[in-house]
Amino acid sequence: RAATDYQAEDATISQGTVASNHTGYTGTGFVDYTNTTGSYVEFTVSAASAGTSSLALRYANGTTTDRPMNISVNGTVVATGVSFPATTNWDTWATKSVDVPLNAGSNKIRATATTANGGPNLDRIGIGAAADTQAPSR
Ligand code: GCU
């Protein structure tokens, strides 16, 4: 099934700003994390049923240094130090996917920078079926 997208610029932002000074983003902009540990973006997402979903984060990192983040769901860290490596420049976007456990109904997904560089620029997230539960394509 198709992923459901949530734009970062519409999410709750702590220590970051909505920006549009690079190309290639979707929606009306992206989040530029403040260059500090603990800066985060939190999305409220809806799941039809409880279970594991694939969380895809579309990001850019125009530096040569990884910008790792912790991913938490409903207050619990479910993926630690997820790598957001260089994407050549700030106009080039890549997708990082991690599996996350969701409850049925509303969930809070937070992506928190774990280094003083802050997070990468974050365009949006997508929530889809986890790879191992997806119906085979034909
Ligand atoms: C540059 C770039 C920003 C980016 C920032 C950073 O200022 O233009 O988009 O967020 O570097 O290092 O995080």
Tab-separated table of C-alpha atoms and ligand atoms in Angstrom:
chain	number	residue	atom	x	y	z
A	1	ARG	CA	0.000	0.000	0.000
A	2	ALA	CA	1.083	3.561	-0.484
A	3	ALA	CA	2.987	5.297	2.267
A	4	THR	CA	1.340	8.148	4.123
A	5	ASP	CA	3.494	11.252	4.135
A	6	TYR	CA	3.815	13.889	6.832
A	7	GLN	CA	5.712	17.098	6.086
A	8	ALA	CA	8.356	18.122	8.622
A	9	GLU	CA	7.389	21.786	8.310
A	10	ASP	CA	3.930	20.879	9.651
A	11	ALA	CA	5.270	18.907	12.629
A	12	THR	CA	6.186	20.060	16.135
A	13	ILE	CA	9.689	21.507	16.096
A	14	SER	CA	11.971	21.976	19.091
A	15	GLN	CA	15.186	23.803	18.286
A	16	GLY	CA	14.831	24.065	14.543
A	17	THR	CA	13.323	26.330	11.925
A	18	VAL	CA	11.303	25.883	8.764
A	19	ALA	CA	13.491	26.769	5.800
A	20	SER	CA	13.312	26.724	2.007
A	21	ASN	CA	16.801	27.926	1.052
A	22	HIS	CA	17.734	24.719	-0.789
A	23	THR	CA	16.042	22.977	-3.716
A	24	GLY	CA	14.357	19.609	-3.997
A	25	TYR	CA	12.127	19.613	-0.934
A	26	THR	CA	8.467	18.610	-1.017
A	27	GLY	CA	5.629	20.588	0.517
A	28	THR	CA	6.433	24.174	1.453
A	29	GLY	CA	9.882	23.691	2.963
A	30	PHE	CA	11.938	21.548	5.299
A	31	VAL	CA	13.167	21.661	8.873
A	32	ASP	CA	16.665	22.978	9.510
A	33	TYR	CA	17.591	21.498	12.899
A	34	THR	CA	19.479	23.850	15.187
A	35	ASN	CA	23.077	22.689	15.432
A	36	THR	CA	22.759	21.273	18.931
A	37	THR	CA	22.221	17.946	20.673
A	38	GLY	CA	18.574	17.338	21.514
A	39	SER	CA	16.984	19.332	18.717
A	40	TYR	CA	13.979	17.404	17.443
A	41	VAL	CA	10.989	17.170	15.138
A	42	GLU	CA	7.907	15.314	16.368
A	43	PHE	CA	5.175	13.995	14.105
A	44	THR	CA	1.710	12.862	15.078
A	45	VAL	CA	0.843	9.921	12.863
A	46	SER	CA	-2.156	7.678	12.648
A	47	ALA	CA	-2.007	3.906	12.274
A	48	ALA	CA	-4.985	1.769	11.326
A	49	SER	CA	-3.768	-1.145	13.414
A	50	ALA	CA	-0.998	-1.951	15.887
A	51	GLY	CA	2.200	-3.465	14.531
A	52	THR	CA	5.504	-2.755	12.864
A	53	SER	CA	5.610	-0.100	10.172
A	54	SER	CA	8.407	1.207	8.003
A	55	LEU	CA	9.312	4.807	8.781
A	56	ALA	CA	11.051	6.549	5.848
A	57	LEU	CA	12.768	9.865	6.608
A	58	ARG	CA	13.630	12.092	3.630
A	59	TYR	CA	16.648	14.194	4.519
A	60	ALA	CA	19.645	16.135	3.222
A	61	ASN	CA	23.082	16.396	4.777
A	62	GLY	CA	25.410	18.666	2.836
A	63	THR	CA	28.316	18.121	5.171
A	64	THR	CA	30.788	15.248	5.212
A	65	THR	CA	29.879	14.320	8.797
A	66	ASP	CA	27.107	11.931	9.820
A	67	ARG	CA	24.124	13.550	11.607
A	68	PRO	CA	22.794	10.654	13.725
A	69	MET	CA	19.393	10.816	15.407
A	70	ASN	CA	17.427	8.759	17.876
A	71	ILE	CA	13.930	7.750	16.808
A	72	SER	CA	11.321	7.487	19.530
A	73	VAL	CA	7.712	6.388	19.413
A	74	ASN	CA	5.328	7.550	22.124
A	75	GLY	CA	8.255	8.481	24.365
A	76	THR	CA	10.326	5.332	23.992
A	77	VAL	CA	13.516	5.293	21.924
A	78	VAL	CA	13.082	2.524	19.356
A	79	ALA	CA	16.193	3.185	17.226
A	80	THR	CA	19.388	4.685	18.620
A	81	GLY	CA	21.932	6.672	16.660
A	82	VAL	CA	20.339	6.133	13.265
A	83	SER	CA	22.845	7.286	10.655
A	84	PHE	CA	22.055	10.188	8.320
A	85	PRO	CA	25.192	10.294	6.205
A	86	ALA	CA	26.275	12.879	3.640
A	87	THR	CA	24.053	13.425	0.591
A	88	THR	CA	26.632	15.321	-1.563
A	89	ASN	CA	25.078	18.752	-0.930
A	90	TRP	CA	22.070	20.415	0.710
A	91	ASP	CA	20.024	20.198	-2.532
A	92	THR	CA	20.355	16.406	-2.675
A	93	TRP	CA	17.879	14.339	-0.671
A	94	ALA	CA	18.033	10.726	0.441
A	95	THR	CA	15.717	8.410	2.345
A	96	LYS	CA	16.569	6.519	5.501
A	97	SER	CA	14.173	3.789	6.617
A	98	VAL	CA	13.731	2.194	10.016
A	99	ASP	CA	11.079	-0.170	11.314
A	100	VAL	CA	8.988	1.264	14.149
A	101	PRO	CA	6.284	-0.231	16.372
A	102	LEU	CA	3.039	1.732	16.235
A	103	ASN	CA	-0.106	1.556	18.294
A	104	ALA	CA	-3.499	1.579	16.652
A	105	GLY	CA	-4.632	5.189	16.391
A	106	SER	CA	-2.471	8.221	17.140
A	107	ASN	CA	1.303	7.955	17.701
A	108	LYS	CA	4.072	10.472	18.371
A	109	ILE	CA	7.218	9.848	16.344
A	110	ARG	CA	10.181	11.999	17.325
A	111	ALA	CA	13.562	12.306	15.547
A	112	THR	CA	16.140	13.785	17.922
A	113	ALA	CA	19.680	14.858	17.070
A	114	THR	CA	22.321	13.110	19.156
A	115	THR	CA	25.352	15.226	18.267
A	116	ALA	CA	26.226	18.911	18.593
A	117	ASN	CA	25.844	19.295	14.812
A	118	GLY	CA	22.094	18.754	15.184
A	119	GLY	CA	20.038	16.727	12.749
A	120	PRO	CA	20.142	16.730	8.964
A	121	ASN	CA	17.670	18.904	7.077
A	122	LEU	CA	14.401	16.950	7.237
A	123	ASP	CA	11.841	17.177	4.424
A	124	ARG	CA	9.177	14.681	5.412
A	125	ILE	CA	8.481	11.216	6.756
A	126	GLY	CA	6.470	8.412	5.233
A	127	ILE	CA	4.780	5.556	7.043
A	128	GLY	CA	4.275	2.325	5.162
A	129	ALA	CA	3.937	-1.364	5.743
A	130	ALA	CA	7.096	-2.951	7.104
A	131	ALA	CA	9.053	-4.786	4.420
A	132	ASP	CA	8.448	-8.201	5.945
A	133	THR	CA	4.690	-7.711	6.139
A	134	GLN	CA	4.197	-6.204	2.712
A	135	ALA	CA	2.334	-8.199	0.109
A	136	PRO	CA	4.703	-9.385	-2.641
A	137	SER	CA	4.643	-7.318	-5.816
A	138	ARG	CA	4.102	-9.093	-9.092
B	1	GCU	C1	23.874	25.281	6.263
B	1	GCU	C2	22.700	24.942	5.390
B	1	GCU	C3	21.498	24.605	6.245
B	1	GCU	C4	21.841	23.511	7.219
B	1	GCU	C5	23.025	23.953	8.052
B	1	GCU	C6	23.495	22.891	9.031
B	1	GCU	O1	23.640	26.488	6.947
B	1	GCU	O2	22.378	26.023	4.536
B	1	GCU	O3	20.414	24.203	5.427
B	1	GCU	O4	20.767	23.201	8.036
B	1	GCU	O5	24.121	24.269	7.219
B	1	GCU	O6	24.678	22.698	9.179
B	1	GCU	O7	22.666	22.244	9.655
